[in-house]
Short mmCIF file of C-alpha atoms in Angstrom, two decimals:
data_model
loop_
_atom_site.label_atom_id
_atom_site.label_comp_id
_atom_site.label_asym_id
_atom_site.label_seq_id
_atom_site.Cartn_x
_atom_site.Cartn_y
_atom_site.Cartn_z
CA MET Z 1 0.00 0.00 0.00
CA ALA Z 2 2.96 2.29 0.61
CA GLY Z 3 3.81 2.17 -3.09
CA LEU Z 4 0.25 3.04 -4.01
CA PHE Z 5 0.27 5.99 -1.64
CA HIS Z 6 3.54 7.32 -3.05
CA ARG Z 7 2.23 6.90 -6.59
CA ARG Z 8 -0.90 8.83 -5.74
CA LEU Z 9 1.07 11.69 -4.23
CA LEU Z 10 3.39 11.89 -7.22
CA LEU Z 11 0.52 11.59 -9.63
CA ARG Z 12 -1.20 14.61 -8.07
CA THR Z 13 2.03 16.59 -8.42
CA ALA Z 14 2.53 15.38 -11.98
CA LEU Z 15 -0.98 16.42 -12.94
CA ARG Z 16 -0.21 19.90 -11.63
CA TRP Z 17 2.90 20.11 -13.80
CA MET Z 18 1.24 18.48 -16.80
CA SER Z 19 -1.86 20.67 -16.54
CA PRO Z 20 -3.17 22.05 -19.81
CA LEU Z 21 -3.32 25.35 -17.97
CA SER Z 22 0.46 25.35 -17.89
CA THR Z 23 0.15 26.03 -21.63
CA ALA Z 24 3.03 23.69 -22.52
CA SER Z 25 2.92 21.94 -25.86
CA PRO Z 26 2.67 18.12 -25.92
CA PRO Z 27 6.43 17.58 -26.46
CA ALA Z 28 7.17 19.92 -23.55
CA LEU Z 29 4.82 17.92 -21.35
CA VAL Z 30 6.94 14.83 -21.81
CA ARG Z 31 10.08 16.76 -20.91
CA THR Z 32 8.57 18.15 -17.72
CA LEU Z 33 7.55 14.85 -16.16
CA PRO Z 34 8.79 14.55 -12.56
CA PRO Z 35 11.11 11.82 -11.34
CA GLY Z 36 9.41 8.44 -11.41
CA PHE Z 37 7.41 9.08 -14.58
CA SER Z 38 8.02 8.21 -18.19
CA SER Z 39 6.09 9.40 -21.19
CA GLY Z 40 3.67 6.54 -20.89
CA LEU Z 41 4.19 4.30 -17.85
CA LEU Z 42 4.26 4.99 -14.15
CA GLN Z 43 7.57 3.79 -12.76
CA THR Z 44 8.55 3.17 -9.16
CA PRO Z 45 8.65 6.67 -7.64
CA ARG Z 46 10.93 8.08 -5.00
CA PRO Z 47 9.45 9.23 -1.67
CA VAL Z 48 8.65 12.92 -1.53
CA SER Z 49 7.46 15.31 1.14
CA CYS Z 50 4.37 17.44 1.23
CA GLY Z 51 6.58 20.38 0.25
CA VAL Z 52 6.59 19.04 -3.30
CA ARG Z 53 3.51 21.18 -3.94
CA CYS Z 54 4.96 24.57 -3.07
CA ARG Z 55 7.46 26.38 -0.92
CA GLU Z 56 7.26 26.60 2.82
CA LEU Z 57 6.04 29.98 3.98
CA HIS Z 58 7.90 29.72 7.26
CA ALA Z 59 11.27 28.78 5.75
CA GLY Z 60 12.75 31.95 7.16
CA GLU Z 61 13.74 33.59 3.87
CA GLU Z 62 11.89 36.02 1.69
CA ARG Z 63 12.41 33.94 -1.46
CA PRO Z 64 13.83 30.60 -0.36
CA THR Z 65 15.51 28.34 -2.89
CA PRO Z 66 13.65 25.02 -2.53
CA SER Z 67 15.46 21.70 -2.29
CA PRO Z 68 14.64 19.02 -4.89
CA THR Z 69 12.20 17.46 -2.41
CA ALA Z 70 10.60 20.77 -1.39
CA ALA Z 71 9.23 22.04 -4.70
CA PRO Z 72 9.37 21.31 -8.42
CA GLU Z 73 11.79 23.33 -10.49
CA ARG Z 74 10.31 26.27 -12.33
CA ARG Z 75 9.52 25.08 -15.85
CA PRO Z 76 10.54 27.08 -18.95
CA PHE Z 77 7.46 29.28 -19.05
CA SER Z 78 7.66 32.85 -20.26
CA ARG Z 79 7.92 35.78 -17.88
CA VAL Z 80 5.24 38.45 -17.87
CA THR Z 81 6.29 41.46 -19.96
CA PRO Z 82 4.93 45.03 -20.19
CA GLU Z 83 3.29 44.00 -23.47
CA ASP Z 84 1.44 41.21 -21.64
CA MET Z 85 0.29 43.63 -18.97
CA ALA Z 86 -0.97 46.02 -21.63
CA PHE Z 87 -3.00 43.21 -23.18
CA PHE Z 88 -4.55 42.19 -19.85
CA SER Z 89 -5.34 45.79 -18.95
CA LYS Z 90 -7.10 46.22 -22.27
CA ILE Z 91 -9.27 43.11 -21.79
CA ILE Z 92 -10.09 43.69 -18.10
CA PRO Z 93 -9.43 47.38 -17.40
CA GLY Z 94 -9.00 48.12 -13.70
CA ARG Z 95 -8.97 44.42 -12.83
CA THR Z 96 -5.34 43.61 -13.54
CA ILE Z 97 -3.79 43.71 -10.07
CA THR Z 98 -0.08 44.20 -9.37
CA ASP Z 99 -0.29 45.77 -5.90
CA PRO Z 100 1.88 43.53 -3.63
CA ASP Z 101 -0.38 44.14 -0.63
CA ILE Z 102 -3.42 42.83 -2.52
CA LEU Z 103 -1.45 39.99 -4.08
CA GLU Z 104 -0.23 38.78 -0.70
CA ALA Z 105 -3.60 37.24 0.20
CA SER Z 106 -3.71 35.33 -3.08
CA ASN Z 107 -0.11 34.11 -2.78
CA VAL Z 108 -0.59 32.50 0.64
CA ASP Z 109 -2.86 29.55 1.48
CA TRP Z 110 -5.50 29.68 4.23
CA LEU Z 111 -3.33 27.82 6.73
CA LYS Z 112 -0.42 30.18 5.97
CA SER Z 113 1.92 27.22 5.52
CA VAL Z 114 2.84 27.62 1.83
CA ARG Z 115 3.15 30.51 -0.62
CA GLY Z 116 3.82 31.48 -4.19
CA PHE Z 117 5.36 34.60 -5.70
CA SER Z 118 2.92 35.71 -8.35
CA GLU Z 119 3.13 39.36 -9.35
CA VAL Z 120 -0.07 39.48 -11.41
CA LEU Z 121 -3.66 38.85 -10.33
CA LEU Z 122 -6.40 38.89 -12.98
CA ARG Z 123 -10.07 39.28 -12.05
CA PRO Z 124 -12.33 38.56 -15.04
CA GLN Z 125 -16.08 38.98 -14.78
CA THR Z 126 -17.28 36.93 -17.74
CA THR Z 127 -16.56 33.65 -19.45
CA GLU Z 128 -15.48 35.54 -22.56
CA GLU Z 129 -12.83 37.40 -20.58
CA VAL Z 130 -11.51 34.12 -19.14
CA SER Z 131 -11.42 32.70 -22.66
CA GLN Z 132 -9.39 35.62 -24.00
CA ILE Z 133 -6.97 35.49 -21.08
CA LEU Z 134 -6.29 31.76 -21.35
CA GLY Z 135 -6.05 31.89 -25.12
CA TYR Z 136 -3.45 34.64 -24.88
CA CYS Z 137 -1.50 32.92 -22.10
CA ASN Z 138 -1.49 29.73 -24.14
CA SER Z 139 -0.01 31.54 -27.15
CA ARG Z 140 2.62 33.25 -24.98
CA ASN Z 141 3.50 30.15 -22.88
CA LEU Z 142 2.53 31.93 -19.66
CA ALA Z 143 1.71 29.74 -16.65
CA VAL Z 144 -1.68 30.25 -14.99
CA SER Z 145 -2.93 29.30 -11.52
CA PRO Z 146 -6.76 29.33 -11.21
CA GLN Z 147 -8.07 30.46 -7.81
CA GLY Z 148 -11.47 30.59 -6.18
CA GLY Z 149 -12.00 31.53 -2.55
CA ASN Z 150 -8.53 30.27 -1.59
CA THR Z 151 -9.95 28.37 1.40
CA GLY Z 152 -8.23 25.06 0.64
CA LEU Z 153 -6.15 23.40 3.34
CA VAL Z 154 -3.56 21.63 1.17
CA GLY Z 155 -1.96 24.53 -0.72
CA GLY Z 156 -3.55 23.69 -4.05
CA SER Z 157 -4.98 27.12 -4.74
CA VAL Z 158 -1.81 29.20 -4.58
CA PRO Z 159 0.95 29.45 -7.22
CA VAL Z 160 4.23 27.59 -6.85
CA TYR Z 161 6.37 30.37 -8.33
CA ASP Z 162 5.34 33.38 -10.44
CA GLU Z 163 2.29 31.98 -12.23
CA ILE Z 164 -0.46 34.43 -13.16
CA ILE Z 165 -3.31 34.07 -10.67
CA LEU Z 166 -6.68 33.89 -12.40
CA SER Z 167 -9.34 34.68 -9.79
CA THR Z 168 -13.06 33.99 -10.21
CA ALA Z 169 -13.99 36.33 -7.32
CA LEU Z 170 -15.90 38.78 -9.55
CA MET Z 171 -17.79 36.05 -11.41
CA ASN Z 172 -20.46 35.96 -8.71
CA ASN Z 173 -23.85 36.26 -10.40
CA VAL Z 174 -26.81 33.89 -10.15
CA LEU Z 175 -27.80 33.18 -13.74
CA ASN Z 176 -31.11 31.41 -13.23
CA PHE Z 177 -33.17 29.47 -10.70
CA ASP Z 178 -36.08 27.17 -11.55
CA SER Z 179 -38.38 27.11 -8.52
CA VAL Z 180 -40.20 24.04 -9.87
CA SER Z 181 -37.23 21.75 -10.43
CA GLY Z 182 -34.91 23.37 -7.87
CA ILE Z 183 -32.10 23.76 -10.42
CA LEU Z 184 -29.73 26.67 -9.83
CA SER Z 185 -27.41 28.12 -12.49
CA CYS Z 186 -24.67 30.48 -11.34
CA GLN Z 187 -21.18 31.73 -12.08
CA ALA Z 188 -18.27 29.90 -10.50
CA GLY Z 189 -17.28 32.76 -8.19
CA CYS Z 190 -20.50 32.74 -6.17
CA VAL Z 191 -19.76 32.33 -2.46
CA LEU Z 192 -21.41 29.21 -1.06
CA GLU Z 193 -23.07 31.01 1.85
CA ASN Z 194 -24.52 33.66 -0.48
CA LEU Z 195 -26.06 30.92 -2.60
CA SER Z 196 -27.49 29.32 0.53
CA LEU Z 197 -29.12 32.59 1.59
CA TYR Z 198 -30.45 33.14 -1.94
CA LEU Z 199 -32.05 29.69 -1.93
CA GLU Z 200 -33.46 29.90 1.60
CA ASP Z 201 -35.60 32.84 0.53
CA ARG Z 202 -37.05 30.52 -2.12
CA ASP Z 203 -37.58 27.57 0.26
CA TYR Z 204 -34.59 25.59 -1.03
CA ILE Z 205 -31.08 24.86 0.26
CA MET Z 206 -27.70 24.05 -1.24
CA PRO Z 207 -26.87 20.32 -1.15
CA LEU Z 208 -23.37 21.31 0.01
CA ASP Z 209 -22.43 22.85 3.35
CA LEU Z 210 -18.88 23.57 4.53
CA GLY Z 211 -17.20 25.29 7.44
CA ALA Z 212 -15.63 27.66 4.89
CA LYS Z 213 -19.00 28.53 3.32
CA GLY Z 214 -18.55 32.23 4.09
CA SER Z 215 -15.67 32.57 1.62
CA CYS Z 216 -15.36 29.43 -0.56
CA HIS Z 217 -16.61 29.58 -4.17
CA ILE Z 218 -18.95 27.07 -5.76
CA GLY Z 219 -16.52 26.71 -8.69
CA GLY Z 220 -13.74 25.74 -6.29
CA ASN Z 221 -16.09 23.37 -4.48
CA VAL Z 222 -16.81 21.60 -7.74
CA ALA Z 223 -13.17 21.64 -8.87
CA THR Z 224 -12.14 19.91 -5.63
CA ASN Z 225 -15.26 17.70 -5.42
CA ALA Z 226 -15.88 18.94 -1.88
CA GLY Z 227 -17.88 16.56 0.29
CA GLY Z 228 -19.10 18.73 3.12
CA LEU Z 229 -21.41 18.23 6.06
CA ARG Z 230 -24.49 17.21 4.04
CA LEU Z 231 -22.94 14.47 1.92
CA LEU Z 232 -24.59 11.77 4.04
CA ARG Z 233 -28.03 13.05 3.07
CA TYR Z 234 -27.64 14.55 -0.40
CA GLY Z 235 -24.65 12.73 -1.85
CA SER Z 236 -21.54 14.05 -3.61
CA LEU Z 237 -21.25 16.85 -6.14
CA ARG Z 238 -20.83 14.25 -8.88
CA GLY Z 239 -24.51 13.52 -8.43
CA THR Z 240 -25.93 16.97 -7.71
CA VAL Z 241 -23.99 18.98 -10.33
CA LEU Z 242 -25.98 18.77 -13.54
CA GLY Z 243 -23.82 20.88 -15.82
CA LEU Z 244 -20.66 22.94 -16.13
CA GLU Z 245 -19.24 25.64 -18.34
CA VAL Z 246 -15.46 25.33 -18.60
CA VAL Z 247 -12.77 27.32 -20.41
CA LEU Z 248 -9.96 25.07 -21.66
CA ALA Z 249 -6.29 26.01 -21.63
CA ASP Z 250 -6.29 27.32 -25.21
CA GLY Z 251 -9.30 29.55 -24.57
CA ARG Z 252 -11.97 27.32 -26.06
CA VAL Z 253 -15.25 27.28 -24.12
CA LEU Z 254 -16.80 23.89 -23.35
CA ASP Z 255 -20.54 24.42 -22.79
CA CYS Z 256 -21.94 21.51 -20.78
CA LEU Z 257 -24.24 23.75 -18.77
CA ALA Z 258 -27.16 21.32 -18.97
CA THR Z 259 -30.18 21.47 -16.69
CA LEU Z 260 -31.39 17.91 -17.23
CA ARG Z 261 -31.22 15.32 -14.45
CA LYS Z 262 -31.11 12.56 -17.05
CA ASP Z 263 -29.17 13.03 -20.27
CA ASN Z 264 -28.17 10.14 -22.54
CA THR Z 265 -27.05 12.28 -25.47
CA GLY Z 266 -23.36 11.47 -25.20
CA TYR Z 267 -20.34 11.46 -22.92
CA ASP Z 268 -20.80 12.99 -19.49
CA LEU Z 269 -17.87 15.36 -19.95
CA LYS Z 270 -18.58 17.41 -16.84
CA GLN Z 271 -17.41 14.52 -14.67
CA LEU Z 272 -13.86 15.03 -15.97
CA PHE Z 273 -13.76 18.49 -14.41
CA ILE Z 274 -15.42 17.66 -11.07
CA GLY Z 275 -12.45 17.03 -8.81
CA SER Z 276 -9.86 18.00 -11.46
CA GLU Z 277 -8.64 20.91 -9.26
CA GLY Z 278 -8.13 23.28 -12.19
CA THR Z 279 -5.76 20.99 -14.07
CA LEU Z 280 -8.02 20.51 -17.12
CA GLY Z 281 -9.75 23.86 -17.38
CA VAL Z 282 -11.28 26.76 -15.47
CA ILE Z 283 -14.87 26.23 -14.35
CA THR Z 284 -16.81 29.42 -15.06
CA ALA Z 285 -20.44 28.39 -14.43
CA VAL Z 286 -22.34 25.62 -12.67
CA THR Z 287 -25.85 24.19 -12.68
CA ILE Z 288 -26.70 22.27 -9.52
CA LEU Z 289 -29.77 20.42 -8.25
CA CYS Z 290 -30.95 21.87 -4.94
CA PRO Z 291 -33.21 20.10 -2.41
CA ARG Z 292 -36.19 21.67 -0.69
CA LYS Z 293 -35.57 23.38 2.61
CA PRO Z 294 -36.46 20.98 5.47
CA LYS Z 295 -39.28 22.07 7.75
CA ALA Z 296 -37.76 20.50 10.83
CA VAL Z 297 -34.08 20.49 11.82
CA ASN Z 298 -32.67 19.03 15.03
CA VAL Z 299 -29.05 18.82 16.15
CA ALA Z 300 -27.79 16.54 18.92
CA PHE Z 301 -24.37 16.93 20.53
CA LEU Z 302 -23.34 13.71 22.26
CA GLY Z 303 -20.37 12.36 24.19
CA CYS Z 304 -18.77 8.89 23.98
CA GLU Z 305 -16.09 7.10 26.02
CA SER Z 306 -14.36 5.42 23.07
CA PHE Z 307 -14.13 5.52 19.29
CA GLU Z 308 -15.62 2.02 19.20
CA GLN Z 309 -18.72 3.34 20.99
CA LEU Z 310 -18.81 6.22 18.51
CA LEU Z 311 -18.95 3.77 15.59
CA GLN Z 312 -21.62 1.72 17.37
CA THR Z 313 -23.62 4.91 17.82
CA PHE Z 314 -23.30 5.59 14.11
CA GLN Z 315 -24.65 2.14 13.25
CA LEU Z 316 -27.57 2.63 15.65
CA CYS Z 317 -28.15 6.11 14.26
CA ARG Z 318 -28.33 4.89 10.66
CA GLY Z 319 -30.78 2.19 11.63
CA MET Z 320 -33.13 4.26 13.81
CA LEU Z 321 -33.06 7.69 12.13
CA GLY Z 322 -32.93 6.46 8.54
CA GLU Z 323 -34.26 8.95 6.03
CA ILE Z 324 -34.11 12.01 8.33
CA LEU Z 325 -30.40 11.66 9.17
CA SER Z 326 -28.50 14.42 7.36
CA ALA Z 327 -25.12 14.59 9.15
CA PHE Z 328 -22.94 12.60 11.54
CA GLU Z 329 -19.68 14.32 12.57
CA PHE Z 330 -17.13 13.75 15.30
CA LEU Z 331 -14.33 15.54 17.13
CA ASP Z 332 -12.08 14.44 19.96
CA ARG Z 333 -11.24 15.84 23.38
CA GLU Z 334 -8.15 17.64 22.08
CA CYS Z 335 -10.29 19.49 19.52
CA MET Z 336 -12.60 20.62 22.30
CA ARG Z 337 -9.64 21.87 24.35
CA LEU Z 338 -8.40 23.98 21.43
CA LEU Z 339 -11.89 25.34 20.74
CA ASN Z 340 -12.18 26.41 24.36
CA THR Z 341 -8.63 27.78 24.63
CA HIS Z 342 -8.39 29.74 21.41
CA LEU Z 343 -12.00 30.52 20.43
CA LYS Z 344 -13.61 30.54 23.90
CA LEU Z 345 -16.29 28.08 22.79
CA ALA Z 346 -17.75 26.29 25.80
CA ASN Z 347 -18.39 22.56 25.97
CA PRO Z 348 -22.18 22.15 26.31
CA ILE Z 349 -21.89 18.71 27.97
CA THR Z 350 -19.55 16.96 30.38
CA ASP Z 351 -15.95 16.27 29.36
CA CYS Z 352 -15.69 13.18 27.10
CA PRO Z 353 -12.95 11.57 24.99
CA PHE Z 354 -15.14 11.87 21.86
CA TYR Z 355 -18.00 14.07 20.72
CA ILE Z 356 -20.62 13.52 18.03
CA VAL Z 357 -22.71 16.06 16.11
CA ILE Z 358 -25.88 14.52 14.64
CA GLU Z 359 -28.30 16.48 12.46
CA THR Z 360 -31.75 15.39 11.36
CA SER Z 361 -33.84 17.20 8.77
CA GLY Z 362 -37.31 16.35 7.57
CA SER Z 363 -40.79 17.61 6.81
CA ASN Z 364 -42.68 16.57 9.97
CA PRO Z 365 -41.39 18.05 13.26
CA THR Z 366 -43.40 15.69 15.48
CA HIS Z 367 -42.28 12.61 13.56
CA ASP Z 368 -38.61 13.69 13.55
CA GLU Z 369 -38.53 14.55 17.25
CA GLU Z 370 -40.10 11.21 18.14
CA LYS Z 371 -37.53 9.26 16.12
CA LEU Z 372 -34.67 11.28 17.57
CA HIS Z 373 -35.98 10.76 21.12
CA GLN Z 374 -36.20 7.00 20.59
CA PHE Z 375 -32.66 6.91 19.22
CA LEU Z 376 -31.23 8.93 22.11
CA GLU Z 377 -33.03 6.76 24.67
CA GLU Z 378 -31.60 3.60 23.10
CA ALA Z 379 -28.10 5.08 22.83
CA MET Z 380 -28.09 6.16 26.48
CA THR Z 381 -29.60 2.90 27.73
CA SER Z 382 -26.97 0.84 25.91
CA SER Z 383 -24.23 3.12 27.32
CA GLN Z 384 -22.96 4.00 23.86
CA VAL Z 385 -23.54 7.67 24.74
CA ILE Z 386 -22.79 9.02 28.21
CA ASP Z 387 -24.08 12.59 27.89
CA GLY Z 388 -25.69 14.87 25.34
CA THR Z 389 -27.84 17.86 24.48
CA VAL Z 390 -30.33 18.59 21.69
CA ALA Z 391 -31.04 21.88 19.92
CA THR Z 392 -34.07 22.76 17.80
CA GLU Z 393 -33.79 26.56 17.75
CA GLU Z 394 -31.69 28.10 14.98
CA ALA Z 395 -29.33 29.99 17.30
CA LYS Z 396 -28.60 26.93 19.42
CA ILE Z 397 -28.17 24.77 16.32
CA LYS Z 398 -25.55 27.18 14.98
CA ALA Z 399 -23.79 27.18 18.34
CA LEU Z 400 -23.50 23.39 18.34
CA TRP Z 401 -22.38 23.27 14.71
CA SER Z 402 -19.68 25.86 15.40
CA LEU Z 403 -17.96 23.30 17.65
CA ARG Z 404 -17.38 21.15 14.59
CA GLU Z 405 -16.97 23.78 11.88
CA ARG Z 406 -14.38 25.90 13.70
CA VAL Z 407 -11.90 23.18 14.65
CA THR Z 408 -9.59 24.07 11.76
CA GLU Z 409 -9.71 27.73 12.79
CA ALA Z 410 -8.79 26.81 16.36
CA LEU Z 411 -5.80 24.81 15.15
CA THR Z 412 -4.36 27.77 13.26
CA HIS Z 413 -3.88 29.52 16.61
CA ASP Z 414 -1.69 26.69 17.87
CA GLY Z 415 1.06 26.72 15.23
CA PHE Z 416 1.65 25.46 11.70
CA THR Z 417 -0.94 22.87 10.72
CA TYR Z 418 -0.37 19.75 8.61
CA LYS Z 419 -2.96 17.44 7.01
CA TYR Z 420 -2.85 14.36 4.83
CA ASP Z 421 -4.97 12.03 2.66
CA ILE Z 422 -5.04 8.26 3.07
CA SER Z 423 -7.41 5.28 2.82
CA LEU Z 424 -7.91 2.64 5.50
CA PRO Z 425 -10.61 0.48 7.18
CA VAL Z 426 -13.10 2.61 9.11
CA GLU Z 427 -12.53 0.82 12.42
CA ARG Z 428 -8.87 1.90 12.35
CA ILE Z 429 -9.48 5.57 11.57
CA TYR Z 430 -8.67 6.91 15.00
CA GLN Z 431 -5.56 4.76 15.24
CA LEU Z 432 -4.07 7.41 12.94
CA VAL Z 433 -4.32 9.91 15.75
CA THR Z 434 -3.00 7.69 18.52
CA ASP Z 435 -0.10 6.42 16.41
CA MET Z 436 0.79 9.93 15.28
CA ARG Z 437 0.79 11.21 18.84
CA GLU Z 438 3.16 8.44 19.84
CA HIS Z 439 5.37 9.00 16.82
CA LEU Z 440 5.71 12.78 17.15
CA GLY Z 441 5.78 13.03 20.94
CA ASN Z 442 6.66 16.54 22.08
CA ARG Z 443 7.63 17.65 18.56
CA ALA Z 444 3.98 18.55 17.94
CA LYS Z 445 1.85 20.82 20.07
CA SER Z 446 -1.27 18.78 19.37
CA VAL Z 447 -2.56 15.98 17.16
CA VAL Z 448 -6.31 15.89 16.73
CA GLY Z 449 -8.92 13.88 14.87
CA TYR Z 450 -12.26 15.12 13.59
CA GLY Z 451 -14.48 14.99 10.51
CA HIS Z 452 -17.30 13.22 8.67
CA VAL Z 453 -18.23 9.75 9.85
CA GLY Z 454 -21.28 9.30 7.69
CA LYS Z 455 -19.65 8.78 4.29
CA THR Z 456 -19.45 5.01 4.46
CA MET Z 457 -20.22 2.02 6.63
CA PRO Z 458 -17.77 0.06 8.81
CA ASN Z 459 -15.51 -2.55 7.22
CA SER Z 460 -15.12 -0.52 4.04
CA LYS Z 461 -12.44 1.85 2.77
CA TRP Z 462 -12.45 5.53 3.68
CA THR Z 463 -10.76 8.16 1.55
CA LEU Z 464 -9.55 10.97 3.75
CA ASN Z 465 -9.40 14.47 2.31
CA PRO Z 466 -9.40 17.99 3.78
CA TYR Z 467 -13.08 17.72 4.60
CA THR Z 468 -13.29 14.06 5.58
CA ILE Z 469 -11.71 12.44 8.62
CA SER Z 470 -8.73 14.65 9.37
CA THR Z 471 -5.82 14.20 11.71
CA MET Z 472 -4.15 17.56 12.07
CA VAL Z 473 -0.82 18.34 13.63
CA ALA Z 474 -0.16 21.76 15.10
CA ALA Z 475 3.58 22.22 15.33
CA PRO Z 476 5.70 25.12 16.63
CA GLY Z 477 7.77 25.11 13.43
CA PRO Z 478 8.30 23.32 10.13
CA LEU Z 479 7.88 19.57 10.06
CA MET Z 480 9.24 17.37 7.30
CA LEU Z 481 8.54 13.92 8.66
CA LYS Z 482 7.86 10.43 7.45
CA ALA Z 483 5.59 8.69 9.93
CA GLN Z 484 5.73 4.90 9.71
CA TRP Z 485 2.64 3.04 10.91
CA SER Z 486 2.35 -0.52 12.13
CA SER Z 487 0.07 -1.26 9.20
CA PRO Z 488 1.71 -1.60 5.76
CA PHE Z 489 1.68 2.00 4.59
CA SER Z 490 3.46 5.22 5.36
CA ILE Z 491 2.39 8.84 5.70
CA LEU Z 492 4.48 11.68 4.28
CA PHE Z 493 4.26 15.17 5.66
#
């Protein structure tokens, strides 16, 4: 499994280098393959660190020279010239940004752990402007880094070196909403929370909900195939996104902005771009199927003595709550300590090793409350849950959800934060945390585990990503570690 993990990490890096948005011609793509790759076959790769994606922000130098394992070499792309700037200013007057103070926010990731050194930020407002920009950059061999809300936690939204940052922030208009079918069409730069508020006024909701909803863009959500808190109830974006409009690297516009739930007219091309992370094209518009707003929402915050009891509670929850269960999240005691220390969020129940956030949403308040009451009674009687509280009012619901949604924010106050992606059996998920704590010892300020539990059932494989089960390490300084687990795979920081 270690080999598979290394291949996956290198493949993600290779896709970044081989991206059509890098504007390299096919022969150049072959020449720019990273170590471990040939023009056609994946060879045995060499271990790399997480720094392969971009430079470390806290390296201690203004423009550090990365080691071979810290970042890819800058490829032979052209440098931006005054003629290029004149062209961009003509296409998007007043929206070609070179102010270093403004560029700083776009050059640094949300966790402030990695950075790029772009000197140009472009803010188009229309698909046509994006098309002209990419077509020109393609002809001039200028590297481009697409960027949405820049809320990612793995450094994927910031440039590696001096790529031109193409921001969708001003592409924020709702294009159409069908109140009968619940299908929303909007530009890629729409902020998720703004879309949610727009739909709530029309008795609908977004099928996606994230802790970063106040600043993340729907285009970025689709490009990263974000799962979010509602995946258990409404499924992934691959099912709810009905159509996309995408600008390819050479400026051509691919119009797959369909509004049909069933379409057998040809290849489902939009699926190539969902989760592609900007490597195949820039998403400029989205059509998405939105569910009706539930009439009854309840949130329970529960405490468990062990992770095994937490999983047993999940099984009981799935069986007893069934169709009204919309979310099942967890966080550990260390998360709660950081929330209380740094964000002054109080624990609403007694101190426990593990905490669960359960949300139900349905159309009949009496029916939902009865089912939730029966579940809680069974969970307490069987000693799977030792304490808990339930909220039905909107303010109290938000307060309970903030304990889950703001964990990442709390960690940023404790030092530099590191995350990783792996797959493993669900019953061994929390072993990641315990093993990492033992491995790092006092070299890390804290190692925590939290995330979505409701994406699969026990005895199956879990894919961990920035919004799934996350073990995060808050360290006082840079960490470049290889953590070896007792099971046959390794984790690279």
